[in-house]
């Protein structure tokens, strides 16, 4: 199998922009329909089992596709600007994406859910790479800096983390008015 992408409307190979394609490497025939994005497609990579392909695009998304049907398998993985690349973990369960918005993000390959908060850089992240055990990521940004980040996943529930944040800050996040002070008696409970 071979996957190709195109971000140039005047590509000399004459396949239209804004999609990726999975091909049979022996016959040269397409195996999937066009893997559509709304802007140029910059990069693609397969999962280790070769059952999925991830495409990244100038439209601010990465997308996870089934390589036999061309069906999108999860919601688009959103950044606020171009997504330059992606790397799948060795076990195939997660994918790291990075891009122009200065973030690297880790996603669940099966659900499309964010696994950890974004790793933020000062400038565009032009390249990133995971450690073999996916516990760290190194990012290279347009400002010439190379940064190493530990990727920590917290298995506590959202209510537990919300309670901890309230306890540590003495504030609760109100969806309408923002942070509000919590009464000291409430913190003692």
PDB file of C-alpha atoms in Angstrom:
ATOM      1  CA  UNK A   1       0.000   0.000   0.000  1.00  0.00           C
ATOM      2  CA  UNK A   2       1.042   3.529  -0.702  1.00  0.00           C
ATOM      3  CA  UNK A   3      -0.617   6.786   0.346  1.00  0.00           C
ATOM      4  CA  UNK A   4      -0.178  10.129  -1.386  1.00  0.00           C
ATOM      5  CA  UNK A   5      -1.229  13.692  -0.589  1.00  0.00           C
ATOM      6  CA  UNK A   6      -1.381  16.892  -2.589  1.00  0.00           C
ATOM      7  CA  UNK A   7      -1.463  20.520  -1.488  1.00  0.00           C
ATOM      8  CA  UNK A   8      -0.668  22.145  -4.844  1.00  0.00           C
ATOM      9  CA  UNK A   9      -3.529  22.851  -7.276  1.00  0.00           C
ATOM     10  CA  UNK A  10      -1.100  22.660 -10.194  1.00  0.00           C
ATOM     11  CA  UNK A  11       0.547  19.372  -9.221  1.00  0.00           C
ATOM     12  CA  UNK A  12       2.365  17.839 -12.220  1.00  0.00           C
ATOM     13  CA  UNK A  13       0.963  14.382 -11.392  1.00  0.00           C
ATOM     14  CA  UNK A  14      -2.494  15.795 -12.164  1.00  0.00           C
ATOM     15  CA  UNK A  15      -4.469  14.604  -9.185  1.00  0.00           C
ATOM     16  CA  UNK A  16      -6.657  17.315  -7.672  1.00  0.00           C
ATOM     17  CA  UNK A  17      -5.671  19.051  -4.475  1.00  0.00           C
ATOM     18  CA  UNK A  18      -7.364  18.705  -1.092  1.00  0.00           C
ATOM     19  CA  UNK A  19      -7.324  14.970  -0.763  1.00  0.00           C
ATOM     20  CA  UNK A  20      -5.177  12.006   0.050  1.00  0.00           C
ATOM     21  CA  UNK A  21      -5.360   8.675  -1.711  1.00  0.00           C
ATOM     22  CA  UNK A  22      -4.401   5.106  -0.790  1.00  0.00           C
ATOM     23  CA  UNK A  23      -3.062   3.065  -3.704  1.00  0.00           C
ATOM     24  CA  UNK A  24      -2.165  -0.533  -4.430  1.00  0.00           C
ATOM     25  CA  UNK A  25       1.616  -0.279  -4.788  1.00  0.00           C
ATOM     26  CA  UNK A  26       1.794  -3.194  -7.258  1.00  0.00           C
ATOM     27  CA  UNK A  27      -1.013  -2.235  -9.634  1.00  0.00           C
ATOM     28  CA  UNK A  28      -1.032   1.532  -9.173  1.00  0.00           C
ATOM     29  CA  UNK A  29      -4.808   1.490  -8.743  1.00  0.00           C
ATOM     30  CA  UNK A  30      -6.601   3.430  -5.993  1.00  0.00           C
ATOM     31  CA  UNK A  31      -7.744   1.362  -3.005  1.00  0.00           C
ATOM     32  CA  UNK A  32      -9.896   4.106  -1.468  1.00  0.00           C
ATOM     33  CA  UNK A  33     -12.026   6.952  -2.646  1.00  0.00           C
ATOM     34  CA  UNK A  34     -10.436  10.383  -2.285  1.00  0.00           C
ATOM     35  CA  UNK A  35      -9.754  11.234   1.368  1.00  0.00           C
ATOM     36  CA  UNK A  36     -11.159  14.772   1.273  1.00  0.00           C
ATOM     37  CA  UNK A  37     -10.124  17.871   3.194  1.00  0.00           C
ATOM     38  CA  UNK A  38     -11.313  21.418   2.561  1.00  0.00           C
ATOM     39  CA  UNK A  39      -7.776  22.666   1.873  1.00  0.00           C
ATOM     40  CA  UNK A  40      -4.415  21.245   0.830  1.00  0.00           C
ATOM     41  CA  UNK A  41      -3.359  17.925   2.355  1.00  0.00           C
ATOM     42  CA  UNK A  42       0.189  18.115   3.700  1.00  0.00           C
ATOM     43  CA  UNK A  43       1.069  14.731   5.184  1.00  0.00           C
ATOM     44  CA  UNK A  44      -0.148  11.199   5.733  1.00  0.00           C
ATOM     45  CA  UNK A  45       0.924   8.211   7.807  1.00  0.00           C
ATOM     46  CA  UNK A  46      -0.364   4.698   8.427  1.00  0.00           C
ATOM     47  CA  UNK A  47      -1.106   3.071  11.772  1.00  0.00           C
ATOM     48  CA  UNK A  48       1.245   0.142  12.549  1.00  0.00           C
ATOM     49  CA  UNK A  49      -1.436  -2.411  11.563  1.00  0.00           C
ATOM     50  CA  UNK A  50      -1.986  -0.590   8.214  1.00  0.00           C
ATOM     51  CA  UNK A  51      -5.758  -0.505   8.828  1.00  0.00           C
ATOM     52  CA  UNK A  52      -5.942   3.279   9.163  1.00  0.00           C
ATOM     53  CA  UNK A  53      -4.284   6.255   7.516  1.00  0.00           C
ATOM     54  CA  UNK A  54      -4.078   9.719   9.085  1.00  0.00           C
ATOM     55  CA  UNK A  55      -3.989  12.783   6.838  1.00  0.00           C
ATOM     56  CA  UNK A  56      -3.082  16.325   7.915  1.00  0.00           C
ATOM     57  CA  UNK A  57      -4.149  19.496   6.189  1.00  0.00           C
ATOM     58  CA  UNK A  58      -3.982  23.239   5.758  1.00  0.00           C
ATOM     59  CA  UNK A  59      -7.666  23.226   6.790  1.00  0.00           C
ATOM     60  CA  UNK A  60      -6.590  22.877  10.448  1.00  0.00           C
ATOM     61  CA  UNK A  61      -7.503  19.205  10.816  1.00  0.00           C
ATOM     62  CA  UNK A  62      -6.031  15.759  10.850  1.00  0.00           C
ATOM     63  CA  UNK A  63      -8.384  12.963   9.857  1.00  0.00           C
ATOM     64  CA  UNK A  64      -8.344   9.233  10.535  1.00  0.00           C
ATOM     65  CA  UNK A  65      -9.499   7.022   7.634  1.00  0.00           C
ATOM     66  CA  UNK A  66     -10.181   3.331   7.081  1.00  0.00           C
ATOM     67  CA  UNK A  67      -7.769   2.185   4.343  1.00  0.00           C
ATOM     68  CA  UNK A  68     -10.166  -0.315   2.769  1.00  0.00           C
ATOM     69  CA  UNK A  69     -13.304   1.831   2.552  1.00  0.00           C
ATOM     70  CA  UNK A  70     -11.968   5.399   2.771  1.00  0.00           C
ATOM     71  CA  UNK A  71     -14.478   6.079   5.555  1.00  0.00           C
ATOM     72  CA  UNK A  72     -13.586   8.714   8.142  1.00  0.00           C
ATOM     73  CA  UNK A  73     -13.389   6.829  11.469  1.00  0.00           C
ATOM     74  CA  UNK A  74     -13.487   9.690  13.983  1.00  0.00           C
ATOM     75  CA  UNK A  75     -14.334  13.356  14.166  1.00  0.00           C
ATOM     76  CA  UNK A  76     -11.670  15.610  12.616  1.00  0.00           C
ATOM     77  CA  UNK A  77      -8.763  16.276  14.995  1.00  0.00           C
ATOM     78  CA  UNK A  78      -8.803  20.072  15.187  1.00  0.00           C
ATOM     79  CA  UNK A  79      -6.034  22.634  15.479  1.00  0.00           C
ATOM     80  CA  UNK A  80      -6.582  26.360  14.926  1.00  0.00           C
ATOM     81  CA  UNK A  81      -4.390  26.430  11.796  1.00  0.00           C
ATOM     82  CA  UNK A  82      -2.439  24.169   9.400  1.00  0.00           C
ATOM     83  CA  UNK A  83      -1.587  20.698  10.732  1.00  0.00           C
ATOM     84  CA  UNK A  84       1.890  19.882   9.439  1.00  0.00           C
ATOM     85  CA  UNK A  85       2.345  16.282  10.516  1.00  0.00           C
ATOM     86  CA  UNK A  86       1.352  13.270  12.561  1.00  0.00           C
ATOM     87  CA  UNK A  87       2.998  10.313  14.259  1.00  0.00           C
ATOM     88  CA  UNK A  88       1.171   7.218  15.471  1.00  0.00           C
ATOM     89  CA  UNK A  89       2.289   5.489  18.666  1.00  0.00           C
ATOM     90  CA  UNK A  90       3.897   2.054  18.349  1.00  0.00           C
ATOM     91  CA  UNK A  91       0.763   0.340  19.689  1.00  0.00           C
ATOM     92  CA  UNK A  92      -1.430   2.235  17.204  1.00  0.00           C
ATOM     93  CA  UNK A  93      -3.794   3.607  19.864  1.00  0.00           C
ATOM     94  CA  UNK A  94      -2.804   7.282  19.749  1.00  0.00           C
ATOM     95  CA  UNK A  95      -1.651   9.851  17.254  1.00  0.00           C
ATOM     96  CA  UNK A  96       0.397  12.996  17.830  1.00  0.00           C
ATOM     97  CA  UNK A  97      -0.338  15.968  15.541  1.00  0.00           C
ATOM     98  CA  UNK A  98       1.467  19.313  15.326  1.00  0.00           C
ATOM     99  CA  UNK A  99       1.274  22.508  13.384  1.00  0.00           C
ATOM    100  CA  UNK A 100       1.220  26.182  12.680  1.00  0.00           C
ATOM    101  CA  UNK A 101      -0.825  27.024  15.793  1.00  0.00           C
ATOM    102  CA  UNK A 102       2.220  26.192  17.946  1.00  0.00           C
ATOM    103  CA  UNK A 103       0.680  23.096  19.526  1.00  0.00           C
ATOM    104  CA  UNK A 104       1.335  19.392  19.523  1.00  0.00           C
ATOM    105  CA  UNK A 105      -1.714  17.342  20.461  1.00  0.00           C
ATOM    106  CA  UNK A 106      -2.244  13.687  21.365  1.00  0.00           C
ATOM    107  CA  UNK A 107      -5.471  11.965  20.267  1.00  0.00           C
ATOM    108  CA  UNK A 108      -7.134   8.587  20.717  1.00  0.00           C
ATOM    109  CA  UNK A 109      -7.051   6.912  17.282  1.00  0.00           C
ATOM    110  CA  UNK A 110     -10.330   5.070  17.857  1.00  0.00           C
ATOM    111  CA  UNK A 111     -12.480   7.934  19.184  1.00  0.00           C
ATOM    112  CA  UNK A 112     -10.726  11.125  18.062  1.00  0.00           C
ATOM    113  CA  UNK A 113     -10.768  12.384  21.663  1.00  0.00           C
ATOM    114  CA  UNK A 114      -7.886  14.485  23.000  1.00  0.00           C
ATOM    115  CA  UNK A 115      -5.834  12.384  25.432  1.00  0.00           C
ATOM    116  CA  UNK A 116      -3.843  15.181  27.085  1.00  0.00           C
ATOM    117  CA  UNK A 117      -3.910  18.987  27.017  1.00  0.00           C
ATOM    118  CA  UNK A 118      -2.013  20.528  24.076  1.00  0.00           C
ATOM    119  CA  UNK A 119       1.755  20.975  24.337  1.00  0.00           C
ATOM    120  CA  UNK A 120       2.368  24.647  23.472  1.00  0.00           C
ATOM    121  CA  UNK A 121       5.387  26.222  21.811  1.00  0.00           C
ATOM    122  CA  UNK A 122       6.258  29.875  21.213  1.00  0.00           C
ATOM    123  CA  UNK A 123       6.139  29.552  17.410  1.00  0.00           C
ATOM    124  CA  UNK A 124       4.879  27.138  14.782  1.00  0.00           C
ATOM    125  CA  UNK A 125       5.857  23.550  15.467  1.00  0.00           C
ATOM    126  CA  UNK A 126       7.449  22.410  12.231  1.00  0.00           C
ATOM    127  CA  UNK A 127       8.412  18.903  13.391  1.00  0.00           C
ATOM    128  CA  UNK A 128       7.702  16.674  16.360  1.00  0.00           C
ATOM    129  CA  UNK A 129       8.621  13.127  17.341  1.00  0.00           C
ATOM    130  CA  UNK A 130       7.472  10.773  20.071  1.00  0.00           C
ATOM    131  CA  UNK A 131       9.759   8.668  22.232  1.00  0.00           C
ATOM    132  CA  UNK A 132       9.321   4.913  21.608  1.00  0.00           C
ATOM    133  CA  UNK A 133       7.120   4.559  24.722  1.00  0.00           C
ATOM    134  CA  UNK A 134       5.160   7.757  23.871  1.00  0.00           C
ATOM    135  CA  UNK A 135       5.947   9.267  27.272  1.00  0.00           C
ATOM    136  CA  UNK A 136       7.839  12.224  25.781  1.00  0.00           C
ATOM    137  CA  UNK A 137       7.692  14.397  22.696  1.00  0.00           C
ATOM    138  CA  UNK A 138      10.415  16.542  21.189  1.00  0.00           C
ATOM    139  CA  UNK A 139       9.233  19.531  19.151  1.00  0.00           C
ATOM    140  CA  UNK A 140      11.115  21.777  16.784  1.00  0.00           C
ATOM    141  CA  UNK A 141       9.624  25.203  16.230  1.00  0.00           C
ATOM    142  CA  UNK A 142      10.148  27.921  13.642  1.00  0.00           C
ATOM    143  CA  UNK A 143      12.114  29.987  16.167  1.00  0.00           C
ATOM    144  CA  UNK A 144      14.880  27.357  15.981  1.00  0.00           C
ATOM    145  CA  UNK A 145      14.229  25.977  19.448  1.00  0.00           C
ATOM    146  CA  UNK A 146      14.052  22.271  20.234  1.00  0.00           C
ATOM    147  CA  UNK A 147      11.998  21.393  23.313  1.00  0.00           C
ATOM    148  CA  UNK A 148      11.440  18.097  25.105  1.00  0.00           C
ATOM    149  CA  UNK A 149       8.123  17.588  26.910  1.00  0.00           C
ATOM    150  CA  UNK A 150       6.925  14.834  29.223  1.00  0.00           C
ATOM    151  CA  UNK A 151       3.453  13.673  28.236  1.00  0.00           C
ATOM    152  CA  UNK A 152       1.625  12.842  31.413  1.00  0.00           C
ATOM    153  CA  UNK A 153      -1.832  11.372  31.325  1.00  0.00           C
ATOM    154  CA  UNK A 154      -3.963  11.771  34.423  1.00  0.00           C
ATOM    155  CA  UNK A 155      -6.449   8.937  34.893  1.00  0.00           C
ATOM    156  CA  UNK A 156      -8.544  10.827  37.442  1.00  0.00           C
ATOM    157  CA  UNK A 157     -12.122  11.683  36.500  1.00  0.00           C
ATOM    158  CA  UNK A 158     -13.206  15.185  35.491  1.00  0.00           C
ATOM    159  CA  UNK A 159     -15.130  15.675  38.785  1.00  0.00           C
ATOM    160  CA  UNK A 160     -12.025  14.676  40.766  1.00  0.00           C
ATOM    161  CA  UNK A 161      -9.829  17.092  38.811  1.00  0.00           C
ATOM    162  CA  UNK A 162     -12.425  19.859  39.119  1.00  0.00           C
ATOM    163  CA  UNK A 163     -12.538  19.382  42.909  1.00  0.00           C
ATOM    164  CA  UNK A 164      -8.745  19.432  43.081  1.00  0.00           C
ATOM    165  CA  UNK A 165      -8.578  22.650  41.021  1.00  0.00           C
ATOM    166  CA  UNK A 166     -11.176  24.272  43.290  1.00  0.00           C
ATOM    167  CA  UNK A 167      -9.263  23.226  46.392  1.00  0.00           C
ATOM    168  CA  UNK A 168      -5.908  24.466  45.064  1.00  0.00           C
ATOM    169  CA  UNK A 169      -7.148  27.807  43.701  1.00  0.00           C
ATOM    170  CA  UNK A 170     -10.052  28.619  46.008  1.00  0.00           C
ATOM    171  CA  UNK A 171     -12.092  29.347  42.880  1.00  0.00           C
ATOM    172  CA  UNK A 172     -14.731  27.601  40.814  1.00  0.00           C
ATOM    173  CA  UNK A 173     -15.132  28.122  37.091  1.00  0.00           C
ATOM    174  CA  UNK A 174     -18.596  29.441  36.329  1.00  0.00           C
ATOM    175  CA  UNK A 175     -19.422  28.907  32.621  1.00  0.00           C
ATOM    176  CA  UNK A 176     -21.103  32.321  32.370  1.00  0.00           C
ATOM    177  CA  UNK A 177     -19.023  34.597  34.564  1.00  0.00           C
ATOM    178  CA  UNK A 178     -15.631  32.857  34.728  1.00  0.00           C
ATOM    179  CA  UNK A 179     -13.699  32.169  37.949  1.00  0.00           C
ATOM    180  CA  UNK A 180     -15.605  32.892  41.169  1.00  0.00           C
ATOM    181  CA  UNK A 181     -14.370  32.712  44.733  1.00  0.00           C
ATOM    182  CA  UNK A 182     -15.450  29.712  46.794  1.00  0.00           C
ATOM    183  CA  UNK A 183     -16.560  30.200  50.382  1.00  0.00           C
ATOM    184  CA  UNK A 184     -13.979  28.877  52.874  1.00  0.00           C
ATOM    185  CA  UNK A 185     -16.637  26.729  54.555  1.00  0.00           C
ATOM    186  CA  UNK A 186     -17.279  24.987  51.252  1.00  0.00           C
ATOM    187  CA  UNK A 187     -13.569  24.204  50.867  1.00  0.00           C
ATOM    188  CA  UNK A 188     -13.498  22.423  54.248  1.00  0.00           C
ATOM    189  CA  UNK A 189     -16.053  19.852  53.116  1.00  0.00           C
TER     190      UNK A 189
END
